[in-house]
């Protein structure tokens, strides 16, 4: 039986641990050759010495299972490192077909306490990191198309977060970066569709080193049960979006966790007001907007626990 991703080559960034590791293993299980990227720093804030060990361990695990994989040590937020990552995929496996952007760090703080460096570091790794790899992957696919390759196949799966959808009071840098990733995804989807490339984003919920504080206090699974927040609940969707079966899915945002996938609509207009004259005045806006917001129930403001659909232990 032919596997869905047989003959395809994938890059997964931040694949040494957590979500990225689960995604790399799933793509390999579906038949893809995988370039496993990770910078290997021990601190979830991007601190500590870089190490090739996490990426190499995952690549070795894929090879031991009969798959094809190489490890790549590097910071994808560095433009030239991202170029080298895409070049490595092409050199090792002949071409690139799938890009899964997952690498990220956290430097949480309230907006009134956040330093410039804490803001810049998170934006750099998440948003610039996603752009860098996307840029060089897009150059590769566009070049193949212009060279006459009528069978260009490209899939991009980006990692956003419900911190963008619902807000996250202690993560203004992270929420902004994840919102920017959605904008990057939809723009990329429009730009590359004519070349046979799709770009989609996921908002995964998973218990990893990055989210140990977020999910502290949430119910743990019973013995022998799979954690509803396990990364293994997320990786099948990534594998599907990377496959030929998802050819008609482009520019979409999906929330995924614990046996659930939710398709998120684009923002919709909930109310519309027209001026009675040629332009609005302060007084007219006051008579229209103030009553509108005064009558909206507080329940329309999402709480993080409501969106996550999880119950925190008391």
Short mmCIF file of C-alpha atoms in Angstrom, two decimals:
data_model
loop_
_atom_site.label_atom_id
_atom_site.label_comp_id
_atom_site.label_asym_id
_atom_site.label_seq_id
_atom_site.Cartn_x
_atom_site.Cartn_y
_atom_site.Cartn_z
CA UNK A 1 0.00 0.00 0.00
CA UNK A 2 1.31 3.43 -0.95
CA UNK A 3 1.61 5.78 2.00
CA UNK A 4 0.02 9.26 1.65
CA UNK A 5 3.34 11.09 1.83
CA UNK A 6 5.56 8.54 0.14
CA UNK A 7 8.17 10.28 -2.02
CA UNK A 8 7.63 13.62 -0.25
CA UNK A 9 10.20 15.61 1.71
CA UNK A 10 9.25 17.59 4.82
CA UNK A 11 10.92 20.11 7.09
CA UNK A 12 9.68 20.42 10.66
CA UNK A 13 11.14 23.25 12.74
CA UNK A 14 11.40 23.02 16.50
CA UNK A 15 11.08 19.25 16.10
CA UNK A 16 13.38 18.09 18.87
CA UNK A 17 10.67 18.00 21.50
CA UNK A 18 6.93 18.31 22.11
CA UNK A 19 4.65 19.16 19.22
CA UNK A 20 7.40 19.34 16.62
CA UNK A 21 8.69 15.90 17.56
CA UNK A 22 5.19 14.37 17.31
CA UNK A 23 4.67 16.07 13.94
CA UNK A 24 7.99 14.87 12.54
CA UNK A 25 7.25 11.30 13.62
CA UNK A 26 3.76 11.43 12.08
CA UNK A 27 5.01 12.76 8.74
CA UNK A 28 7.62 10.00 8.68
CA UNK A 29 4.96 7.40 9.54
CA UNK A 30 2.98 8.62 6.54
CA UNK A 31 6.00 8.10 4.30
CA UNK A 32 7.78 11.45 4.14
CA UNK A 33 11.54 11.93 4.43
CA UNK A 34 12.00 14.48 7.23
CA UNK A 35 14.52 17.19 7.97
CA UNK A 36 14.31 17.56 11.74
CA UNK A 37 15.25 21.09 12.76
CA UNK A 38 15.84 22.23 16.32
CA UNK A 39 18.15 24.71 18.01
CA UNK A 40 18.25 22.45 21.04
CA UNK A 41 18.39 25.11 23.75
CA UNK A 42 17.25 23.78 27.13
CA UNK A 43 15.33 26.89 28.21
CA UNK A 44 11.85 27.46 26.82
CA UNK A 45 12.76 31.16 26.81
CA UNK A 46 15.52 30.47 24.29
CA UNK A 47 18.26 30.38 26.90
CA UNK A 48 21.13 27.94 27.22
CA UNK A 49 23.65 26.44 24.85
CA UNK A 50 22.46 25.14 21.50
CA UNK A 51 22.64 21.38 21.11
CA UNK A 52 22.26 19.02 18.17
CA UNK A 53 21.09 16.22 20.46
CA UNK A 54 17.28 16.81 20.42
CA UNK A 55 17.06 16.96 16.62
CA UNK A 56 19.42 14.02 16.15
CA UNK A 57 17.48 11.88 18.63
CA UNK A 58 14.26 12.39 16.67
CA UNK A 59 15.98 11.79 13.33
CA UNK A 60 17.52 8.61 14.73
CA UNK A 61 14.10 7.47 15.94
CA UNK A 62 12.68 7.93 12.45
CA UNK A 63 15.56 6.03 10.84
CA UNK A 64 15.28 3.23 13.39
CA UNK A 65 11.64 2.78 12.35
CA UNK A 66 12.70 2.41 8.72
CA UNK A 67 12.17 6.01 7.63
CA UNK A 68 14.47 8.65 6.19
CA UNK A 69 15.55 11.67 8.21
CA UNK A 70 18.41 14.06 8.80
CA UNK A 71 18.93 16.44 11.69
CA UNK A 72 19.53 20.16 11.35
CA UNK A 73 20.85 22.31 14.18
CA UNK A 74 19.96 25.94 13.67
CA UNK A 75 18.00 29.03 14.63
CA UNK A 76 15.36 29.54 11.95
CA UNK A 77 14.95 33.17 13.01
CA UNK A 78 18.32 33.72 11.30
CA UNK A 79 17.72 34.38 7.61
CA UNK A 80 20.76 32.52 6.30
CA UNK A 81 20.14 29.57 8.62
CA UNK A 82 16.66 29.24 7.15
CA UNK A 83 18.16 29.29 3.67
CA UNK A 84 20.52 26.52 4.66
CA UNK A 85 17.67 24.46 6.11
CA UNK A 86 15.75 24.48 2.82
CA UNK A 87 18.97 23.83 0.89
CA UNK A 88 19.67 20.80 3.11
CA UNK A 89 16.27 19.29 2.30
CA UNK A 90 16.90 19.69 -1.43
CA UNK A 91 20.46 18.38 -1.23
CA UNK A 92 19.54 15.33 0.83
CA UNK A 93 16.22 14.37 -0.76
CA UNK A 94 16.07 16.16 -4.12
CA UNK A 95 13.28 18.62 -3.37
CA UNK A 96 11.08 20.10 -0.67
CA UNK A 97 7.34 19.37 -0.51
CA UNK A 98 6.21 20.15 3.04
CA UNK A 99 7.13 22.84 5.54
CA UNK A 100 5.84 22.67 9.11
CA UNK A 101 6.75 25.76 11.15
CA UNK A 102 6.67 25.01 14.84
CA UNK A 103 9.78 26.57 16.46
CA UNK A 104 9.13 29.09 19.22
CA UNK A 105 10.06 30.42 22.64
CA UNK A 106 8.23 32.10 25.51
CA UNK A 107 9.11 35.20 27.50
CA UNK A 108 5.92 35.90 29.39
CA UNK A 109 5.20 39.17 31.15
CA UNK A 110 2.37 41.68 31.43
CA UNK A 111 2.49 44.44 28.85
CA UNK A 112 3.35 47.07 31.47
CA UNK A 113 6.32 45.01 32.67
CA UNK A 114 7.64 43.64 29.38
CA UNK A 115 11.06 44.76 28.22
CA UNK A 116 11.97 45.59 24.65
CA UNK A 117 14.19 42.50 24.48
CA UNK A 118 11.38 40.23 25.72
CA UNK A 119 9.13 41.60 22.99
CA UNK A 120 11.72 41.41 20.23
CA UNK A 121 12.94 37.91 21.09
CA UNK A 122 9.50 36.29 20.86
CA UNK A 123 8.49 38.17 17.71
CA UNK A 124 11.83 37.22 16.17
CA UNK A 125 11.64 33.47 16.78
CA UNK A 126 7.92 32.97 16.09
CA UNK A 127 7.02 35.48 13.41
CA UNK A 128 10.35 36.10 11.68
CA UNK A 129 11.18 32.40 11.99
CA UNK A 130 7.97 31.49 10.18
CA UNK A 131 8.68 34.09 7.50
CA UNK A 132 12.28 33.03 6.90
CA UNK A 133 11.54 29.39 6.18
CA UNK A 134 8.39 30.26 4.22
CA UNK A 135 10.38 32.68 2.07
CA UNK A 136 12.99 30.14 1.02
CA UNK A 137 10.46 27.35 0.56
CA UNK A 138 8.42 29.69 -1.66
CA UNK A 139 11.52 30.58 -3.69
CA UNK A 140 12.14 26.86 -4.21
CA UNK A 141 8.58 26.12 -5.35
CA UNK A 142 8.28 29.20 -7.56
CA UNK A 143 11.62 28.41 -9.16
CA UNK A 144 10.53 24.88 -9.97
CA UNK A 145 7.28 26.15 -11.47
CA UNK A 146 9.04 28.71 -13.64
CA UNK A 147 11.51 26.06 -14.77
CA UNK A 148 8.60 24.11 -16.21
CA UNK A 149 7.84 21.68 -13.41
CA UNK A 150 4.10 21.26 -13.84
CA UNK A 151 3.87 18.97 -10.82
CA UNK A 152 4.94 21.35 -8.09
CA UNK A 153 3.58 20.17 -4.75
CA UNK A 154 3.83 22.37 -1.69
CA UNK A 155 2.26 22.32 1.74
CA UNK A 156 2.88 24.82 4.55
CA UNK A 157 1.47 24.24 8.03
CA UNK A 158 2.08 27.12 10.42
CA UNK A 159 1.60 27.15 14.18
CA UNK A 160 -0.59 29.88 15.63
CA UNK A 161 -2.32 29.82 19.03
CA UNK A 162 -5.55 30.57 20.80
CA UNK A 163 -3.55 33.25 22.58
CA UNK A 164 -4.17 35.17 19.35
CA UNK A 165 -7.87 34.26 19.20
CA UNK A 166 -8.79 34.88 22.82
CA UNK A 167 -6.02 37.05 24.14
CA UNK A 168 -3.54 36.09 26.83
CA UNK A 169 -2.94 38.76 29.45
CA UNK A 170 0.61 37.74 30.29
CA UNK A 171 1.71 37.08 26.71
CA UNK A 172 1.35 40.23 24.60
CA UNK A 173 4.45 39.34 22.58
CA UNK A 174 3.35 35.74 21.97
CA UNK A 175 -0.26 36.69 21.15
CA UNK A 176 0.92 39.34 18.69
CA UNK A 177 3.35 36.94 17.03
CA UNK A 178 0.70 34.25 16.68
CA UNK A 179 -1.74 36.75 15.18
CA UNK A 180 0.95 37.82 12.74
CA UNK A 181 1.48 34.19 11.75
CA UNK A 182 -2.18 33.94 10.72
CA UNK A 183 -1.77 37.03 8.56
CA UNK A 184 1.40 35.59 7.03
CA UNK A 185 -0.43 32.33 6.35
CA UNK A 186 -3.38 33.87 4.52
CA UNK A 187 -1.10 36.12 2.46
CA UNK A 188 1.11 33.16 1.56
CA UNK A 189 -1.92 31.06 0.65
CA UNK A 190 -3.04 33.67 -1.87
CA UNK A 191 0.44 34.21 -3.31
CA UNK A 192 1.40 30.57 -3.81
CA UNK A 193 -1.87 28.89 -4.79
CA UNK A 194 -1.13 29.25 -8.50
CA UNK A 195 2.05 27.21 -8.04
CA UNK A 196 0.28 24.27 -6.41
CA UNK A 197 1.12 25.29 -2.84
CA UNK A 198 -1.27 25.55 0.10
CA UNK A 199 -0.68 27.30 3.41
CA UNK A 200 -2.75 26.73 6.54
CA UNK A 201 -2.37 27.43 10.24
CA UNK A 202 -3.29 25.46 13.33
CA UNK A 203 -3.98 26.50 16.91
CA UNK A 204 -2.87 23.41 18.83
CA UNK A 205 -3.60 22.67 22.47
CA UNK A 206 -0.92 20.42 23.91
CA UNK A 207 0.85 19.83 27.17
CA UNK A 208 4.52 20.43 26.37
CA UNK A 209 7.55 22.10 27.89
CA UNK A 210 6.32 25.37 26.38
CA UNK A 211 2.87 25.17 27.99
CA UNK A 212 3.58 23.55 31.36
CA UNK A 213 2.46 26.73 33.17
CA UNK A 214 -0.61 27.27 30.97
CA UNK A 215 -1.99 23.83 31.75
CA UNK A 216 -0.81 23.57 35.34
CA UNK A 217 -3.83 22.50 37.39
CA UNK A 218 -5.77 21.05 34.48
CA UNK A 219 -6.88 17.48 34.96
CA UNK A 220 -4.27 14.83 34.26
CA UNK A 221 -5.34 11.61 32.49
CA UNK A 222 -6.11 8.46 34.41
CA UNK A 223 -3.55 5.69 34.34
CA UNK A 224 -3.40 4.06 30.93
CA UNK A 225 -5.36 6.84 29.21
CA UNK A 226 -3.93 9.18 26.59
CA UNK A 227 -3.68 12.75 27.83
CA UNK A 228 -6.29 14.86 25.99
CA UNK A 229 -3.52 17.45 25.77
CA UNK A 230 -0.98 15.04 24.26
CA UNK A 231 0.82 16.31 21.12
CA UNK A 232 -0.21 13.04 19.48
CA UNK A 233 -3.72 14.45 19.18
CA UNK A 234 -2.37 17.31 17.05
CA UNK A 235 0.07 15.56 14.72
CA UNK A 236 -2.53 13.64 12.62
CA UNK A 237 -4.06 16.93 11.48
CA UNK A 238 -0.63 18.18 10.44
CA UNK A 239 -0.10 14.97 8.49
CA UNK A 240 -3.46 15.37 6.81
CA UNK A 241 -2.88 19.03 5.87
CA UNK A 242 0.47 18.00 4.39
CA UNK A 243 -1.16 15.35 2.22
CA UNK A 244 -2.70 15.35 -1.27
CA UNK A 245 -6.11 14.84 0.35
CA UNK A 246 -5.98 18.44 1.65
CA UNK A 247 -5.42 20.03 -1.77
CA UNK A 248 -8.59 22.14 -1.50
CA UNK A 249 -7.81 23.46 1.97
CA UNK A 250 -5.92 26.74 1.73
CA UNK A 251 -5.63 29.84 3.91
CA UNK A 252 -7.51 28.17 6.76
CA UNK A 253 -7.15 28.30 10.55
CA UNK A 254 -8.00 25.20 12.59
CA UNK A 255 -8.04 24.57 16.34
CA UNK A 256 -7.04 21.04 17.31
CA UNK A 257 -6.75 19.04 20.52
CA UNK A 258 -7.85 15.79 22.17
CA UNK A 259 -9.91 14.30 19.36
CA UNK A 260 -11.42 17.61 18.21
CA UNK A 261 -10.81 19.79 15.16
CA UNK A 262 -12.58 23.15 14.85
CA UNK A 263 -12.54 25.21 11.66
CA UNK A 264 -12.32 28.91 12.49
CA UNK A 265 -14.23 31.35 10.30
CA UNK A 266 -12.75 34.61 9.12
CA UNK A 267 -13.94 37.57 11.26
CA UNK A 268 -17.52 38.59 10.56
CA UNK A 269 -19.32 41.90 10.96
CA UNK A 270 -21.60 41.66 14.01
CA UNK A 271 -23.23 45.09 13.68
CA UNK A 272 -23.19 47.98 11.20
CA UNK A 273 -24.08 51.63 11.65
CA UNK A 274 -24.47 54.34 9.00
CA UNK A 275 -24.32 58.04 9.62
CA UNK A 276 -27.45 60.07 9.04
CA UNK A 277 -25.34 62.85 7.51
CA UNK A 278 -22.24 63.03 5.35
CA UNK A 279 -19.91 62.01 8.18
CA UNK A 280 -20.11 60.85 11.77
CA UNK A 281 -19.85 63.18 14.72
CA UNK A 282 -18.80 62.26 18.22
CA UNK A 283 -22.38 62.77 19.42
CA UNK A 284 -23.89 60.49 16.79
CA UNK A 285 -21.37 57.73 17.51
CA UNK A 286 -22.17 58.04 21.19
CA UNK A 287 -25.87 57.51 20.53
CA UNK A 288 -25.18 54.44 18.36
CA UNK A 289 -22.19 52.61 19.82
CA UNK A 290 -22.56 53.23 23.54
CA UNK A 291 -26.00 51.56 23.81
CA UNK A 292 -24.84 48.72 21.55
CA UNK A 293 -21.96 47.76 23.81
CA UNK A 294 -23.92 48.44 26.99
CA UNK A 295 -26.42 45.73 26.09
CA UNK A 296 -23.92 43.04 25.06
CA UNK A 297 -23.62 40.26 27.65
CA UNK A 298 -20.30 39.75 29.36
CA UNK A 299 -20.46 36.12 28.24
CA UNK A 300 -19.50 37.30 24.75
CA UNK A 301 -16.03 37.98 26.14
CA UNK A 302 -14.20 34.69 25.86
CA UNK A 303 -12.48 33.26 28.90
CA UNK A 304 -9.43 31.14 28.26
CA UNK A 305 -10.89 28.12 30.04
CA UNK A 306 -14.11 28.37 28.02
CA UNK A 307 -12.23 28.44 24.72
CA UNK A 308 -9.97 25.59 25.73
CA UNK A 309 -12.98 23.53 26.73
CA UNK A 310 -11.07 22.21 29.70
CA UNK A 311 -11.76 22.08 33.40
CA UNK A 312 -9.18 23.27 35.88
CA UNK A 313 -8.86 21.22 39.02
CA UNK A 314 -9.85 23.07 42.20
#
